[in-house]
Amino acid sequence: MKTKRVLVTEKAAHIIQQLKERHGELMFHQSGGCCDGSSPMCFTKGDLMLDDNDVWLGNIENCDFHMSKDQFEYWKHTQLTVDVTPGRGASFSLEISLGVRFLIKSRLFTEEESKNLEDIRLGV
């Protein structure tokens, strides 16, 4: 089995399911530092325009997860885990209406995991 580049905690998965019930299909994009720092942003699928400068890292809870190509160069050696914490982020991400915000936890891939990573793709 391939090593996943992005995971999700049980608490965050629960919030994603709530958001899907309200908004339908969703997508994530790892923010590069504007507004709420570097956090995962959740949008209704298609509300954020993607192009060849975006990298698809994987899927969490049936939601595609992307980040910019430049940012990926810094993070490509790490596994990301989407989590959630109480508090209101300063972003346009959908979860802020629930009084929580998504955050990223990361760790370096082991040497063995690095040899077996899921493929990425550019753009949509």
Coordinates of N, CA and C in Angstrom, one line a residue:
M1 N 0.8 -1.2 0.0 CA 0.0 0.0 0.0 C 0.9 1.2 0.0
K2 N 0.5 2.2 -0.8 CA 1.3 3.5 -0.9 C 1.1 4.3 0.4
T3 N 2.1 5.1 0.7 CA 2.1 6.0 1.9 C 1.3 7.2 1.5
K4 N 0.3 7.5 2.3 CA -0.5 8.7 2.1 C 0.3 10.0 2.5
R5 N 0.1 11.0 1.7 CA 0.7 12.3 2.0 C -0.1 13.2 2.9
V6 N -1.4 12.9 3.0 CA -2.3 13.7 3.8 C -3.3 12.8 4.5
L7 N -3.5 13.0 5.8 CA -4.4 12.2 6.7 C -5.3 13.1 7.4
V8 N -6.3 12.6 8.1 CA -7.3 13.4 8.8 C -7.6 12.7 10.1
T9 N -7.7 13.5 11.2 CA -8.0 13.0 12.5 C -9.5 12.7 12.5
E10 N -9.9 11.9 13.5 CA -11.3 11.5 13.7 C -12.2 12.8 13.9
K11 N -11.7 13.7 14.8 CA -12.4 14.9 15.1 C -12.6 15.8 13.9
A12 N -11.5 15.9 13.1 CA -11.6 16.7 11.8 C -12.6 16.0 10.8
A13 N -12.5 14.7 10.8 CA -13.4 14.0 9.8 C -14.9 14.2 10.2
H14 N -15.2 14.3 11.5 CA -16.5 14.6 12.0 C -17.0 16.0 11.5
I15 N -16.1 17.0 11.6 CA -16.4 18.3 11.2 C -16.6 18.4 9.7
I16 N -15.8 17.7 8.9 CA -15.9 17.6 7.5 C -17.3 17.0 7.1
Q17 N -17.7 16.0 7.8 CA -19.0 15.4 7.5 C -20.1 16.4 7.7
Q18 N -20.0 17.2 8.8 CA -21.0 18.2 9.1 C -21.1 19.3 8.0
L19 N -19.9 19.7 7.5 CA -19.8 20.7 6.5 C -20.3 20.1 5.2
K20 N -20.1 18.9 4.9 CA -20.6 18.3 3.7 C -22.2 18.3 3.7
E21 N -22.8 18.0 4.8 CA -24.2 18.0 5.0 C -24.8 19.4 4.6
R22 N -24.1 20.5 5.0 CA -24.5 21.8 4.8 C -24.2 22.4 3.4
H23 N -23.0 22.0 2.9 CA -22.5 22.6 1.7 C -22.3 21.7 0.5
G24 N -22.4 20.4 0.6 CA -22.2 19.5 -0.5 C -20.7 19.1 -0.6
E25 N -20.3 18.8 -1.8 CA -18.9 18.4 -2.0 C -17.9 19.5 -1.6
L26 N -16.8 19.1 -1.0 CA -15.8 20.0 -0.5 C -14.5 19.8 -1.1
M27 N -13.6 20.7 -0.9 CA -12.2 20.6 -1.3 C -11.3 21.4 -0.3
F28 N -10.0 21.0 -0.2 CA -9.1 21.7 0.7 C -7.9 22.2 -0.1
H29 N -7.4 23.3 0.4 CA -6.2 23.9 -0.1 C -5.4 24.4 1.1
Q30 N -4.1 24.0 1.1 CA -3.3 24.4 2.2 C -2.9 25.8 2.0
S31 N -3.3 26.7 2.8 CA -3.0 28.2 2.7 C -1.5 28.4 2.8
G32 N -1.0 29.4 2.1 CA 0.4 29.7 2.1 C 0.8 30.7 3.0
G33 N 0.0 31.2 3.9 CA 0.4 32.2 4.9 C -0.4 33.4 5.0
C34 N -1.3 33.7 4.1 CA -2.1 34.9 4.2 C -3.2 34.7 5.2
C35 N -3.8 35.8 5.7 CA -4.9 35.7 6.7 C -4.6 34.9 7.9
D36 N -4.8 33.6 7.8 CA -4.8 32.7 9.0 C -3.5 32.0 9.1
G37 N -2.4 32.5 8.6 CA -1.1 31.8 8.6 C -1.2 30.7 7.6
S38 N -0.5 29.6 7.9 CA -0.5 28.4 7.0 C -1.5 27.4 7.5
S39 N -2.7 27.4 7.1 CA -3.7 26.5 7.5 C -4.5 25.9 6.4
P40 N -5.0 24.7 6.6 CA -5.8 24.1 5.6 C -7.2 24.8 5.4
M41 N -7.5 25.2 4.2 CA -8.7 26.0 4.0 C -9.7 25.0 3.3
C42 N -10.9 25.0 3.8 CA -12.0 24.2 3.3 C -13.0 25.1 2.5
F43 N -13.3 24.6 1.2 CA -14.2 25.4 0.4 C -15.2 24.4 -0.2
T44 N -16.3 24.9 -0.7 CA -17.2 24.1 -1.5 C -16.4 23.8 -2.8
K45 N -16.5 22.5 -3.2 CA -15.8 22.1 -4.4 C -16.0 23.0 -5.6
G46 N -14.9 23.5 -6.2 CA -15.0 24.4 -7.3 C -15.0 25.8 -7.0
D47 N -15.1 26.2 -5.7 CA -15.1 27.6 -5.3 C -13.7 28.2 -5.3
L48 N -12.6 27.4 -5.4 CA -11.3 28.0 -5.5 C -10.7 27.5 -6.8
M49 N -10.3 28.5 -7.6 CA -9.7 28.2 -8.9 C -8.4 27.5 -8.8
L50 N -8.1 26.4 -9.4 CA -6.9 25.7 -9.4 C -6.3 25.7 -10.8
D51 N -4.9 25.7 -10.8 CA -4.3 25.6 -12.1 C -3.0 24.8 -12.0
D52 N -2.1 24.8 -12.9 CA -0.9 24.0 -12.9 C 0.1 24.5 -11.8
N53 N -0.2 25.5 -11.1 CA 0.6 25.9 -10.0 C 0.2 25.3 -8.7
D54 N -0.8 24.4 -8.7 CA -1.3 23.7 -7.6 C -1.0 22.2 -7.7
V55 N -0.7 21.6 -6.5 CA -0.4 20.2 -6.5 C -1.5 19.5 -5.7
W56 N -2.0 18.4 -6.3 CA -3.0 17.5 -5.6 C -2.1 16.5 -4.8
L57 N -2.4 16.5 -3.5 CA -1.7 15.6 -2.6 C -2.4 14.4 -2.2
G58 N -3.7 14.4 -2.3 CA -4.5 13.2 -1.9 C -5.9 13.6 -1.6
N59 N -6.6 12.7 -0.9 CA -8.0 12.9 -0.6 C -8.2 12.5 0.8
I60 N -9.0 13.4 1.5 CA -9.4 13.1 2.9 C -10.9 13.2 2.9
E61 N -11.6 12.2 3.5 CA -13.0 12.1 3.6 C -13.7 12.5 2.2
N62 N -13.1 11.9 1.2 CA -13.6 12.2 -0.2 C -13.6 13.6 -0.6
C63 N -12.6 14.3 -0.1 CA -12.3 15.7 -0.5 C -10.9 15.8 -1.0
D64 N -10.7 16.4 -2.2 CA -9.4 16.6 -2.7 C -8.6 17.6 -1.9
F65 N -7.3 17.4 -1.7 CA -6.5 18.3 -0.9 C -5.3 18.8 -1.8
H66 N -5.2 20.1 -1.9 CA -4.2 20.7 -2.8 C -3.3 21.7 -2.0
M67 N -2.2 22.0 -2.5 CA -1.3 23.2 -2.1 C -0.6 23.7 -3.3
S68 N 0.0 24.9 -3.1 CA 0.7 25.5 -4.2 C 2.0 24.7 -4.5
K69 N 2.4 24.7 -5.7 CA 3.7 24.0 -6.1 C 4.9 24.5 -5.3
D70 N 5.0 25.8 -5.1 CA 6.1 26.4 -4.4 C 6.1 25.9 -2.9
Q71 N 4.9 25.9 -2.3 CA 4.8 25.5 -0.9 C 5.1 24.0 -0.8
F72 N 4.7 23.2 -1.8 CA 4.9 21.8 -1.8 C 6.4 21.5 -1.8
E73 N 7.2 22.3 -2.4 CA 8.7 22.1 -2.4 C 9.2 22.1 -0.9
Y74 N 8.6 22.9 -0.1 CA 9.0 22.9 1.3 C 8.4 21.7 2.1
W75 N 7.3 21.3 1.8 CA 6.5 20.3 2.6 C 6.6 18.9 2.0
K76 N 7.2 18.7 0.9 CA 7.1 17.4 0.2 C 7.7 16.2 1.0
H77 N 8.5 16.5 2.0 CA 9.1 15.4 2.8 C 8.3 15.1 4.1
T78 N 7.1 15.7 4.2 CA 6.3 15.6 5.4 C 4.9 15.0 5.1
Q79 N 4.5 14.2 6.0 CA 3.1 13.8 6.0 C 2.3 14.8 6.8
L80 N 1.2 15.2 6.2 CA 0.3 16.2 6.8 C -0.9 15.5 7.4
T81 N -1.3 16.0 8.6 CA -2.5 15.5 9.2 C -3.4 16.7 9.5
V82 N -4.6 16.7 8.9 CA -5.6 17.7 9.2 C -6.3 17.4 10.5
D83 N -6.3 18.4 11.4 CA -6.9 18.3 12.7 C -7.8 19.5 12.8
V84 N -8.5 19.6 14.0 CA -9.4 20.7 14.2 C -9.2 21.1 15.7
T85 N -9.4 22.4 15.9 CA -9.3 22.9 17.3 C -10.3 24.0 17.5
P86 N -10.8 24.1 18.8 CA -11.8 25.2 19.0 C -11.2 26.6 18.7
G87 N -12.0 27.5 18.3 CA -11.6 28.8 18.0 C -11.9 29.2 16.6
R88 N -12.0 30.5 16.4 CA -12.4 31.0 15.1 C -11.1 31.5 14.4
G89 N -10.9 30.9 13.2 CA -9.8 31.3 12.4 C -10.1 32.6 11.7
A90 N -9.1 33.3 11.2 CA -9.3 34.6 10.5 C -9.2 34.3 9.0
S91 N -10.1 33.4 8.5 CA -10.0 33.0 7.1 C -11.4 32.9 6.5
F92 N -11.4 32.4 5.2 CA -12.7 32.2 4.6 C -13.1 30.7 4.5
S93 N -12.4 29.9 5.3 CA -12.7 28.5 5.4 C -14.0 28.2 6.0
L94 N -14.7 27.2 5.5 CA -16.1 27.0 5.9 C -16.3 26.6 7.3
E95 N -15.3 26.0 8.0 CA -15.5 25.5 9.3 C -15.6 26.6 10.4
I96 N -15.2 27.8 10.1 CA -15.3 28.9 11.1 C -16.7 29.2 11.6
S97 N -17.7 28.9 10.7 CA -19.1 29.0 11.2 C -19.5 28.1 12.3
L98 N -18.7 27.0 12.5 CA -18.9 26.0 13.6 C -18.1 26.4 14.8
G99 N -17.4 27.4 14.8 CA -16.6 27.8 16.0 C -15.3 27.0 16.2
V100 N -14.8 26.4 15.1 CA -13.6 25.7 15.1 C -12.8 26.1 13.9
R101 N -11.5 25.6 13.9 CA -10.7 25.9 12.7 C -9.8 24.7 12.5
F102 N -9.6 24.4 11.2 CA -8.7 23.3 10.8 C -7.2 23.7 11.0
L103 N -6.4 22.8 11.3 CA -4.9 23.1 11.4 C -4.2 21.8 10.9
I104 N -2.9 22.0 10.6 CA -2.1 21.0 10.1 C -1.1 20.6 11.1
K105 N -0.9 19.3 11.3 CA 0.2 18.7 12.0 C 1.0 18.0 11.0
S106 N 2.3 18.0 11.2 CA 3.2 17.4 10.2 C 4.3 16.6 10.8
R107 N 4.8 15.6 10.1 CA 5.9 14.8 10.5 C 6.7 14.4 9.3
L108 N 8.0 14.3 9.4 CA 8.8 13.8 8.3 C 8.5 12.4 8.0
F109 N 8.5 12.0 6.7 CA 8.4 10.7 6.3 C 9.6 9.9 6.7
T110 N 9.4 8.6 7.0 CA 10.6 7.8 7.2 C 11.2 7.5 5.8
E111 N 12.4 7.0 5.9 CA 13.1 6.6 4.6 C 12.3 5.6 3.8
E112 N 11.7 4.6 4.5 CA 10.9 3.6 3.8 C 9.6 4.2 3.3
E113 N 9.0 5.1 4.0 CA 7.7 5.7 3.5 C 8.0 6.6 2.3
S114 N 9.2 7.2 2.3 CA 9.6 8.1 1.2 C 9.7 7.3 -0.1
K115 N 10.1 6.1 0.0 CA 10.2 5.3 -1.2 C 8.9 4.8 -1.8
N116 N 7.8 5.0 -1.1 CA 6.5 4.4 -1.5 C 5.4 5.4 -1.4
L117 N 5.6 6.7 -1.7 CA 4.6 7.7 -1.6 C 3.6 7.6 -2.7
E118 N 2.3 8.0 -2.3 CA 1.3 8.2 -3.3 C 1.7 9.2 -4.3
D119 N 1.3 9.1 -5.5 CA 1.7 10.0 -6.6 C 0.9 11.3 -6.4
I120 N 1.5 12.4 -6.8 CA 0.9 13.7 -6.8 C 0.5 14.0 -8.3
R121 N -0.2 15.1 -8.5 CA -0.5 15.6 -9.8 C -0.7 17.1 -9.8
L122 N -0.4 17.7 -10.9 CA -0.6 19.2 -11.0 C -1.9 19.6 -11.4
G123 N -2.4 20.7 -10.9 CA -3.7 21.2 -11.4 C -4.9 20.4 -10.8
V124 N -6.0 20.5 -11.4 CA -7.2 19.9 -11.0 C -7.1 18.4 -11.2

